[in-house]
PDB file of C-alpha atoms and ligand atoms in Angstrom:
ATOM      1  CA  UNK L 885     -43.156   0.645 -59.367  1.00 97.00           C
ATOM      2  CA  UNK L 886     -44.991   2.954 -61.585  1.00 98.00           C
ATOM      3  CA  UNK L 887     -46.535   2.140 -65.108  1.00 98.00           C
ATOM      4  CA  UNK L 888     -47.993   5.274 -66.663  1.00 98.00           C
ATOM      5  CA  UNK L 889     -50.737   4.357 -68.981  1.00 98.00           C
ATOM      6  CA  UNK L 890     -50.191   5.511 -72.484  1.00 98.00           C
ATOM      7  CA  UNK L 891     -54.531   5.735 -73.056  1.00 98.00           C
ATOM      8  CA  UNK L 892     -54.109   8.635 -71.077  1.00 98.00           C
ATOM      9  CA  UNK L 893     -51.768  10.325 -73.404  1.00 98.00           C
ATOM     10  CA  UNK L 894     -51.884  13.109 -76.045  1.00 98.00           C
ATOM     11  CA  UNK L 895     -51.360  11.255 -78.897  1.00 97.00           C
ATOM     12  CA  UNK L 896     -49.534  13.877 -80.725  1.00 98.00           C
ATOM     13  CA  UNK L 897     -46.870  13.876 -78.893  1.00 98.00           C
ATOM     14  CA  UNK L 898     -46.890  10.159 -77.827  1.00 98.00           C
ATOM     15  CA  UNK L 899     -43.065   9.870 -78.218  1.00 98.00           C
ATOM     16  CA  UNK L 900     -42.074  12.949 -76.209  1.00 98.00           C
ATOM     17  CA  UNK L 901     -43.969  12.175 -73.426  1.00 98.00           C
ATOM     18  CA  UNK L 902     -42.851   8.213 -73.279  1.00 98.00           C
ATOM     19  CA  UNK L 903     -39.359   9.860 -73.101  1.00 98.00           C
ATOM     20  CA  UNK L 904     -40.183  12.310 -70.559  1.00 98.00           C
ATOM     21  CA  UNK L 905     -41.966   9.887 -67.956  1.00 98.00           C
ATOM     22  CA  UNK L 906     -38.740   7.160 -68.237  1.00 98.00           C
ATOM     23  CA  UNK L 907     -36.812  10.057 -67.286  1.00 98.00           C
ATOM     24  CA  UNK L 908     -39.168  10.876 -64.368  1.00 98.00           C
ATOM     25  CA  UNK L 909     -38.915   7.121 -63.071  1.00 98.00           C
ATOM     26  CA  UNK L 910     -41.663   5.568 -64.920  1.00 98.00           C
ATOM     27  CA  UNK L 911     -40.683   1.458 -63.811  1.00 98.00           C
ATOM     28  CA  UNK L 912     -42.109  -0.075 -67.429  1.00 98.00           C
ATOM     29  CA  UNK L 913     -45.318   1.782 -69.921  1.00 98.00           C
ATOM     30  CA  UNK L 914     -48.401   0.269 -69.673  1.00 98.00           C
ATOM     31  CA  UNK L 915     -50.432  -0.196 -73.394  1.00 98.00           C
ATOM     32  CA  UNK L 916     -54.198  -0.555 -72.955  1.00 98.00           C
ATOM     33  CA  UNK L 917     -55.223  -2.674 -75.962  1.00 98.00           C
ATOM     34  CA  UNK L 918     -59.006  -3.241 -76.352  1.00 98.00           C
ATOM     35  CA  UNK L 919     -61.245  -4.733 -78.976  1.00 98.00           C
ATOM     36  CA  UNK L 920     -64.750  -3.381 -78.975  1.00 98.00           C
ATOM     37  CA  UNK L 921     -66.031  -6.550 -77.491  1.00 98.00           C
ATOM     38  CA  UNK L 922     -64.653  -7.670 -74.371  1.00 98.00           C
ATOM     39  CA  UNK L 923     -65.191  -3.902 -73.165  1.00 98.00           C
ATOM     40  CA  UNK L 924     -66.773  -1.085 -74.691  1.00 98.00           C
ATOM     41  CA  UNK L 925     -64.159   0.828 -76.280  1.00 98.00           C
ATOM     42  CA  UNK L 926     -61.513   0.429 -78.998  1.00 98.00           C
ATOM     43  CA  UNK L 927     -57.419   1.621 -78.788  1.00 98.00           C
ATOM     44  CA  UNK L 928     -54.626   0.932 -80.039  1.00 98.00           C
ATOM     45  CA  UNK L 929     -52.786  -2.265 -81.641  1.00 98.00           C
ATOM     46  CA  UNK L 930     -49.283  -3.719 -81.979  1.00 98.00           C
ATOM     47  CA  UNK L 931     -48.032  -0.560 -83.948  1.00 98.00           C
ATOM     48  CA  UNK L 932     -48.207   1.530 -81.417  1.00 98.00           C
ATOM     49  CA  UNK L 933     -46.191  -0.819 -79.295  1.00 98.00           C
ATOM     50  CA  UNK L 934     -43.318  -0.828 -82.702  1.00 98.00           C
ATOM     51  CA  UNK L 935     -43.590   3.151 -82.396  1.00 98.00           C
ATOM     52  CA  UNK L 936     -42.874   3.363 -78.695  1.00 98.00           C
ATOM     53  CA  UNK L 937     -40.024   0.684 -78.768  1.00 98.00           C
ATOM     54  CA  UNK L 938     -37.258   2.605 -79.882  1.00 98.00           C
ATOM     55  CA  UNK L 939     -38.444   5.285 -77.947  1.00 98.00           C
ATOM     56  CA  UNK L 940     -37.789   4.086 -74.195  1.00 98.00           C
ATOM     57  CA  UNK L 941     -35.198   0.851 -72.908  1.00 98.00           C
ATOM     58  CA  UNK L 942     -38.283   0.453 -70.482  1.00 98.00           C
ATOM     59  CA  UNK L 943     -40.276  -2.468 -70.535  1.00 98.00           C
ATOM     60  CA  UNK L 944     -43.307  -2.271 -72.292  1.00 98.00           C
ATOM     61  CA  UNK L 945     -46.451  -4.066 -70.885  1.00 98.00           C
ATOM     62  CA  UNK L 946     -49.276  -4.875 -72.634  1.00 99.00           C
ATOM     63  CA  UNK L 947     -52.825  -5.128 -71.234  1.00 99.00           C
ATOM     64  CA  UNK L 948     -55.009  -7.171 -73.723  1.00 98.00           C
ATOM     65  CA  UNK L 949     -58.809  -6.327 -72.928  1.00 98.00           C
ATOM     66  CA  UNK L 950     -59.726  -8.753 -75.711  1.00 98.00           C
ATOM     67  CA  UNK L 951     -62.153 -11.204 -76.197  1.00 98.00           C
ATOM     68  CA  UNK L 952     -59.548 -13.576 -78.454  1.00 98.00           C
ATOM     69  CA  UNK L 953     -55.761 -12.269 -77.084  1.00 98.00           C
ATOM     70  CA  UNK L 954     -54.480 -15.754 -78.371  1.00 98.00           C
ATOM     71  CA  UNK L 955     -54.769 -13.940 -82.176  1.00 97.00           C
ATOM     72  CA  UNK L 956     -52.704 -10.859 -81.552  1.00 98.00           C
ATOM     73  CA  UNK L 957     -49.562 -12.395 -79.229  1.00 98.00           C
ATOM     74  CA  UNK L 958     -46.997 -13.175 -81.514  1.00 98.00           C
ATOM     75  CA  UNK L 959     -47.728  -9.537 -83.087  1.00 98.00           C
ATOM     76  CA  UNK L 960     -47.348  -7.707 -80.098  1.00 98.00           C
ATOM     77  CA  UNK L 961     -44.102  -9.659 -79.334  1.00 98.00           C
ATOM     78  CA  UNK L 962     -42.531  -8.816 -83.020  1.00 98.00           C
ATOM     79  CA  UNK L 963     -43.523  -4.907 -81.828  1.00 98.00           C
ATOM     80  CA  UNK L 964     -41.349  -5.355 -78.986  1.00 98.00           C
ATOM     81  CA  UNK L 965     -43.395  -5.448 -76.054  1.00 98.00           C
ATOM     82  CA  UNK L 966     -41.995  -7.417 -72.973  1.00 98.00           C
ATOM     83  CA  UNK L 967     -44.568  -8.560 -71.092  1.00 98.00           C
ATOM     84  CA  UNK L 968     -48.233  -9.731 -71.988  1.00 98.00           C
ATOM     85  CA  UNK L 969     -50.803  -9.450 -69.582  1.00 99.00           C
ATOM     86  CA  UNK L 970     -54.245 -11.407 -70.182  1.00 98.00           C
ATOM     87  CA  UNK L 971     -57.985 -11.538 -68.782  1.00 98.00           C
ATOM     88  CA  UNK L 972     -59.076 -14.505 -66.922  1.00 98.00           C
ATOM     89  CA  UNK L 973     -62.733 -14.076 -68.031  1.00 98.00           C
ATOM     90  CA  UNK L 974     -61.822 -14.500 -71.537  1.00 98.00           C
ATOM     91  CA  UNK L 975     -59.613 -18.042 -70.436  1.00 98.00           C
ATOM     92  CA  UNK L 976     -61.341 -21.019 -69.133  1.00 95.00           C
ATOM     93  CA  UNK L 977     -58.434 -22.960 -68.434  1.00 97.00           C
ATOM     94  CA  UNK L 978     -55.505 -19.845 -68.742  1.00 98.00           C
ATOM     95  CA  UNK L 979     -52.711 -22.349 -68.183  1.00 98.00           C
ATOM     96  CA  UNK L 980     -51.341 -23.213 -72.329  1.00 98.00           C
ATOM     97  CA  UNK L 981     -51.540 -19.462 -72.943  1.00 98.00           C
ATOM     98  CA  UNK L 982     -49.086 -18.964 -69.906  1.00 98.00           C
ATOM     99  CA  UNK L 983     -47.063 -22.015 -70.626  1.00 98.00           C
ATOM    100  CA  UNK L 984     -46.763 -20.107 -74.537  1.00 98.00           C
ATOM    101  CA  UNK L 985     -46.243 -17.198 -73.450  1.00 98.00           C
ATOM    102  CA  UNK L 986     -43.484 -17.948 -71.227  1.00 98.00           C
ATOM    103  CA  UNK L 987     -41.968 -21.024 -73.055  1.00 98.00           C
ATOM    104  CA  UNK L 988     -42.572 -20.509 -76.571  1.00 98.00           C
ATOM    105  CA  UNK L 989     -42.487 -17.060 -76.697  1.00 98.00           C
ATOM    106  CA  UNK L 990     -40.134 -16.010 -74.004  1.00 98.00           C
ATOM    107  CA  UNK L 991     -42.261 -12.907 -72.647  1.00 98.00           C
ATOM    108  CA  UNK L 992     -43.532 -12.438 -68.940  1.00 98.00           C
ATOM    109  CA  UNK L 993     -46.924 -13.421 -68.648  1.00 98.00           C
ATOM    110  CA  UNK L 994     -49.531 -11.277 -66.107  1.00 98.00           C
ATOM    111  CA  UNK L 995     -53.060 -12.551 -65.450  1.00 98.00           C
ATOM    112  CA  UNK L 996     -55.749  -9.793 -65.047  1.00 98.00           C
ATOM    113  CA  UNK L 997     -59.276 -10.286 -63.601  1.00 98.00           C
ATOM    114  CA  UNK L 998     -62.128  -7.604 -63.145  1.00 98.00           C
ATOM    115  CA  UNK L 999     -63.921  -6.331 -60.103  1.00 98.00           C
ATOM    116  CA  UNK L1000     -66.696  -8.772 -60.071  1.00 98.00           C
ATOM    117  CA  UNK L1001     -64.439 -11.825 -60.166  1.00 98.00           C
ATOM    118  CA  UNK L1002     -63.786 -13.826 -57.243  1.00 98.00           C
ATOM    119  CA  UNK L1003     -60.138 -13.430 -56.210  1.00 98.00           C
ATOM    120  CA  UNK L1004     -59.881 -17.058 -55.470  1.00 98.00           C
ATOM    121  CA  UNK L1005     -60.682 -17.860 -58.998  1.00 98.00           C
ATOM    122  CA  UNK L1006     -56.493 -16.595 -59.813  1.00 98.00           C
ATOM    123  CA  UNK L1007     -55.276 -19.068 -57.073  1.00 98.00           C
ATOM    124  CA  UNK L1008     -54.371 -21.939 -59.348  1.00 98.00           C
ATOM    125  CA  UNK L1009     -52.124 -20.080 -61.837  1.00 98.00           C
ATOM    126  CA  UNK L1010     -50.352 -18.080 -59.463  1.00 98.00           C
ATOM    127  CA  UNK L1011     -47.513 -20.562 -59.217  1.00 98.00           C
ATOM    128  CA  UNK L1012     -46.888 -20.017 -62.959  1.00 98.00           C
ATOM    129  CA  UNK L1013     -47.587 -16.157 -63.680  1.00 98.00           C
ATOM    130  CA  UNK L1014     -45.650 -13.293 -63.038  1.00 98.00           C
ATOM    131  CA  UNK L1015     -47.627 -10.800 -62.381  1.00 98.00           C
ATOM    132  CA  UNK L1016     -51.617 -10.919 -61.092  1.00 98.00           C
ATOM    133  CA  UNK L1017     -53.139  -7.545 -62.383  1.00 98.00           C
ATOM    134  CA  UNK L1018     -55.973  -6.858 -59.773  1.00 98.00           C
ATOM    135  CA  UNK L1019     -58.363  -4.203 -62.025  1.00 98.00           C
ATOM    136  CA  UNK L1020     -59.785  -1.473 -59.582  1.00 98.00           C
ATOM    137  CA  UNK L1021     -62.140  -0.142 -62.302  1.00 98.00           C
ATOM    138  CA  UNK L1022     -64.215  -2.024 -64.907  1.00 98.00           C
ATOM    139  CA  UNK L1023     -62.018  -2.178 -67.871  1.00 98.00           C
ATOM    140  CA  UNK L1024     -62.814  -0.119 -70.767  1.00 98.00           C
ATOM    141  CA  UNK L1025     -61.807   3.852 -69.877  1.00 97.00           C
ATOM    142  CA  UNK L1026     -59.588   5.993 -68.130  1.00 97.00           C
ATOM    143  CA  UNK L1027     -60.509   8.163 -65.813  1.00 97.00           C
ATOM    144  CA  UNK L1028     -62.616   6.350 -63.808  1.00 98.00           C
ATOM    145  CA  UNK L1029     -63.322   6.352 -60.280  1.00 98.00           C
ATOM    146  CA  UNK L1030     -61.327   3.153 -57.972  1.00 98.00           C
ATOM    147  CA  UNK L1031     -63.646   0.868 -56.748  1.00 98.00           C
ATOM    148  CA  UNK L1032     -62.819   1.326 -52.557  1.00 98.00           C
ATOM    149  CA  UNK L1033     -63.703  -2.886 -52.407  1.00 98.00           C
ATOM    150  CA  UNK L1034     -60.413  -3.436 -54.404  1.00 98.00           C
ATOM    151  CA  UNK L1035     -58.307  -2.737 -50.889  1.00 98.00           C
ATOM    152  CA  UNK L1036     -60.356  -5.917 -49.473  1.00 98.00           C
ATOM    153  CA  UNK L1037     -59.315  -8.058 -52.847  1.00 98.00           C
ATOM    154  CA  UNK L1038     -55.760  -6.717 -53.088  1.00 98.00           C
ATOM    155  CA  UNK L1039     -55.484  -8.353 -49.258  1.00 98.00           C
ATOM    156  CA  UNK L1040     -56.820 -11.431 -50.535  1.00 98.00           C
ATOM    157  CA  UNK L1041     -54.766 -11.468 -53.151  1.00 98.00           C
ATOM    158  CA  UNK L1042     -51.419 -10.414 -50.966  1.00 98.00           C
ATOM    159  CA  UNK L1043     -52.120 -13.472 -49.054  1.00 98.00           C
ATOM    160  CA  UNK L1044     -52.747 -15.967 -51.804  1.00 98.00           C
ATOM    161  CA  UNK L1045     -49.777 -14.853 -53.361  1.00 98.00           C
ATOM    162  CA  UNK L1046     -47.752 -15.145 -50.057  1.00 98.00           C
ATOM    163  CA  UNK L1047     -48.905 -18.933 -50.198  1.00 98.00           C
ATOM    164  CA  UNK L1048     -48.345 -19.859 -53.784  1.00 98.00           C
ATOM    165  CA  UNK L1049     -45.591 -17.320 -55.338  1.00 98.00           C
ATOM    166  CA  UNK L1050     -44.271 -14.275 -53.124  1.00 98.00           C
ATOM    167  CA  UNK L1051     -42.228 -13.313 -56.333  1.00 98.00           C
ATOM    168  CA  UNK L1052     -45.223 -12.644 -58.456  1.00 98.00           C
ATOM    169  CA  UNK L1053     -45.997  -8.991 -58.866  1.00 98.00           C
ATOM    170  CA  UNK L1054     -49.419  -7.194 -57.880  1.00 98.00           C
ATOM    171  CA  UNK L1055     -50.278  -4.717 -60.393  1.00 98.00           C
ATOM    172  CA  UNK L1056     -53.790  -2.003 -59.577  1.00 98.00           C
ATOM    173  CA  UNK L1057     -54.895  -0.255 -62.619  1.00 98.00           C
ATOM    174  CA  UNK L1058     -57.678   1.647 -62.468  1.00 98.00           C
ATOM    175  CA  UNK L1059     -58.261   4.898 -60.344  1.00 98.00           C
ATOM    176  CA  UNK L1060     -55.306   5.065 -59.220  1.00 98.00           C
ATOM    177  CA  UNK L1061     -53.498   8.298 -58.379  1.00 98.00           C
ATOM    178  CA  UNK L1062     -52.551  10.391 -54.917  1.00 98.00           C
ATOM    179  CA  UNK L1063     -55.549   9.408 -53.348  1.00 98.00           C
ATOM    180  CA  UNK L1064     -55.832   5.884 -53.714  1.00 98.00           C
ATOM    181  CA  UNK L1065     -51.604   4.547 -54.211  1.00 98.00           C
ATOM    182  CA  UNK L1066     -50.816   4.465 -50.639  1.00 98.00           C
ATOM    183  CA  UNK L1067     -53.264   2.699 -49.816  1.00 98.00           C
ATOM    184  CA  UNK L1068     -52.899  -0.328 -52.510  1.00 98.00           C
ATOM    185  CA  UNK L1069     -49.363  -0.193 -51.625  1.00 98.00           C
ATOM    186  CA  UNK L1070     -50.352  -0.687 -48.074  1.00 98.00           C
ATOM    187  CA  UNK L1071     -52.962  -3.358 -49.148  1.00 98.00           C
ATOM    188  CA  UNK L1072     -49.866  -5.304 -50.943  1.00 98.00           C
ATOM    189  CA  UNK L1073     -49.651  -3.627 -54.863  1.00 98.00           C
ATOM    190  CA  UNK L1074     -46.468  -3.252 -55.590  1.00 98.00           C
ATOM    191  CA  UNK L1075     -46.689  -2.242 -59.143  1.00 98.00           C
ATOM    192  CA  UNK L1076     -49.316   0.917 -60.167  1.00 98.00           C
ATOM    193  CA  UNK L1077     -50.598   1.307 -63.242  1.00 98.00           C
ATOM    194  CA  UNK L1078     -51.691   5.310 -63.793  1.00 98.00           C
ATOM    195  CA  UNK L1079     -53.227   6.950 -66.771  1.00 98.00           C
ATOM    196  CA  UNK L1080     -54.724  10.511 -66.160  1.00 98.00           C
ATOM    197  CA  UNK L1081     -53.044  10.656 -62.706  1.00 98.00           C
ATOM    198  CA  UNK L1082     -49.663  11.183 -64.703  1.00 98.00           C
ATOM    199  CA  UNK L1083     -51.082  12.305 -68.326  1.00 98.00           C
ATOM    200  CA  UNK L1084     -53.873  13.968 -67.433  1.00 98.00           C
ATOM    201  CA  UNK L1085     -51.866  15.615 -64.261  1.00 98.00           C
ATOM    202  CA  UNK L1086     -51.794  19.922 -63.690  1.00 97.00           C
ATOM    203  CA  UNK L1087     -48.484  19.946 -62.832  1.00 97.00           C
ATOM    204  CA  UNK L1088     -47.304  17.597 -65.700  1.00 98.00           C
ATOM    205  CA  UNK L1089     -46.319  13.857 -66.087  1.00 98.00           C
ATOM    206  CA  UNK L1090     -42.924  14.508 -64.327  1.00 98.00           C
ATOM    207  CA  UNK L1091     -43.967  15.994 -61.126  1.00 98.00           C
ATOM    208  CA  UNK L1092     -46.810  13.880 -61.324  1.00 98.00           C
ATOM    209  CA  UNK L1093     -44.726  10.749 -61.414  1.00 98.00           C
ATOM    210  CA  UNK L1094     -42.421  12.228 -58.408  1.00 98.00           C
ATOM    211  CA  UNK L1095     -45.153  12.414 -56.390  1.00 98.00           C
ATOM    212  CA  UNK L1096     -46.697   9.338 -57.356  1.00 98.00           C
ATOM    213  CA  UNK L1097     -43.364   7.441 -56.489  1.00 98.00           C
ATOM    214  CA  UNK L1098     -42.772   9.228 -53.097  1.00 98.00           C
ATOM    215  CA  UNK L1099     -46.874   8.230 -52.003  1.00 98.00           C
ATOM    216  CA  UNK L1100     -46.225   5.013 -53.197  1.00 97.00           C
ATOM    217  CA  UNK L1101     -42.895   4.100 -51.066  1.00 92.00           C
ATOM    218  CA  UNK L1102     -44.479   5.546 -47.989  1.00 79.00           C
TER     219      UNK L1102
HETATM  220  C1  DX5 W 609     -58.773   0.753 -67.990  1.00 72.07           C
HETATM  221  C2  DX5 W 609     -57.338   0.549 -68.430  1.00 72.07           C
HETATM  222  C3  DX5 W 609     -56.429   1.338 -67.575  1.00 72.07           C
HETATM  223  C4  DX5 W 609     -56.595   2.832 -67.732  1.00 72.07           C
HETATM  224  C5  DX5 W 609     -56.269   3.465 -66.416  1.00 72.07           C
HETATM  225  O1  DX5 W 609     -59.609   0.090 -68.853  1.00 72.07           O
HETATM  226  O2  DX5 W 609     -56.987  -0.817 -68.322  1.00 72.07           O
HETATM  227  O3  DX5 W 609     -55.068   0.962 -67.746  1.00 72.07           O
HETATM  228  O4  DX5 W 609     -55.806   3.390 -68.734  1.00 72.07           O
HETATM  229  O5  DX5 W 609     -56.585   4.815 -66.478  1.00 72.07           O
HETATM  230  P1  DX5 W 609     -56.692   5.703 -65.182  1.00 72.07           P
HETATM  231  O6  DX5 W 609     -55.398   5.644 -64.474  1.00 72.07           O
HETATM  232  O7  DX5 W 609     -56.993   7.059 -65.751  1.00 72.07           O
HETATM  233  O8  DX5 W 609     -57.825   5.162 -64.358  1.00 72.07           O
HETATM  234 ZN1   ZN W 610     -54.743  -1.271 -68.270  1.00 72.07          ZN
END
């Protein structure tokens, strides 16, 4: 499954080129949310997600790289987004913020964690989560280069998840384009998150996302 990465997007024509990815295949669009704190950089808020909502019957994830995501929840979920993914470094004990998510406010829940954190560290929650987003950058930009270690953590990961929840999802994000999908797919990602693979792509999201989808089935 692909999730094109909206960060990676012209913003003029935001819209248009939501529509023209769902058309190509895209599986759900992935919003990069970040504060200025928990990484470097700032983006985009909950409107963005209310923009995009009519725009696509896709779902729309979002990926809160934010020091407190416990403030902006219930806004993203009035937007319209579908599923909210949140950083174990910023969650000492993650569990009530997946028991809300998925109780009280009905939405899939995703845990991320960055390079530097011990795989095993996700173990405990896997049971409850939906998705385990394995980051194969450090968060904060597009464009960056995958970290080749990642492969080693996503067949950690495959095998922890195996034990605890095979239904939970294994998301990459980071680096990740016709060079490196295979081989997360191989390493057990099933879902692939890609900003400037598809946005920033010569040929154009479309053929961009074809490609992407054929590499990542093989
Ligand atoms: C990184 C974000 C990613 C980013 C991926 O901080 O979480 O989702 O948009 O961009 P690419 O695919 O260009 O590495
Ligand atoms: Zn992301």
């Amino acid at each position: 499954m692909i999730a094109p990465s909206i960060l990676a997007a012209d913003f003029s024509k935001l819209g248009e080129l939501v529509r023209e990815v769902t058309k190509a295949g895209a599986d759900r669009i992935h919003v990069d949310v970040m504060d200025g704190h928990f990484v470097p950089n700032l983006s985009m808020g909950a409107v963005v997600v209310e923009g995009l909502r009519p725009v696509t019957t896709i779902p729309l994830e979002v990926h809160l790289m934010v020091e407190d995501p416990g403030r902006f929840l219930d806004g993203f979920v009035k937007a319209g987004a579908d599923t909210l993914i949140v950083h174990l470094e910023v969650l000492p004990d993650p569990r009530p913020m997946v028991e809300h998510i998925k109780k009280a406010l009905g939405k899939k829940v995703g845990l991320a964690f960055n390079p530097d954190m011990p795989v095993e560290r996700i173990e405990p929650y896997l049971k409850d989560i939906d998705l385990a987003l394995c980051m194969t950058v450090f968060p904060g930009f597009g464009g960056q280069a995958f970290i080749p270690e990642s492969l080693e953590r996503l067949r950690k990961l495959k095998a922890l998840i195996g034990a605890h929840n095979p239904a939970c999802e294994i998301e990459v994000d980071g680096g990740i384009g016709a060079k490196t999908i295979a081989d997360c797919a191989a390493a057990g990602a099933n879902v692939f998150v890609a900003g400037s693979a598809v946005f920033g792509a010569k040929q154009g999201p479309a053929a961009a996302m074809k490609d992407l989808i054929a590499l990542a089935k093989q």
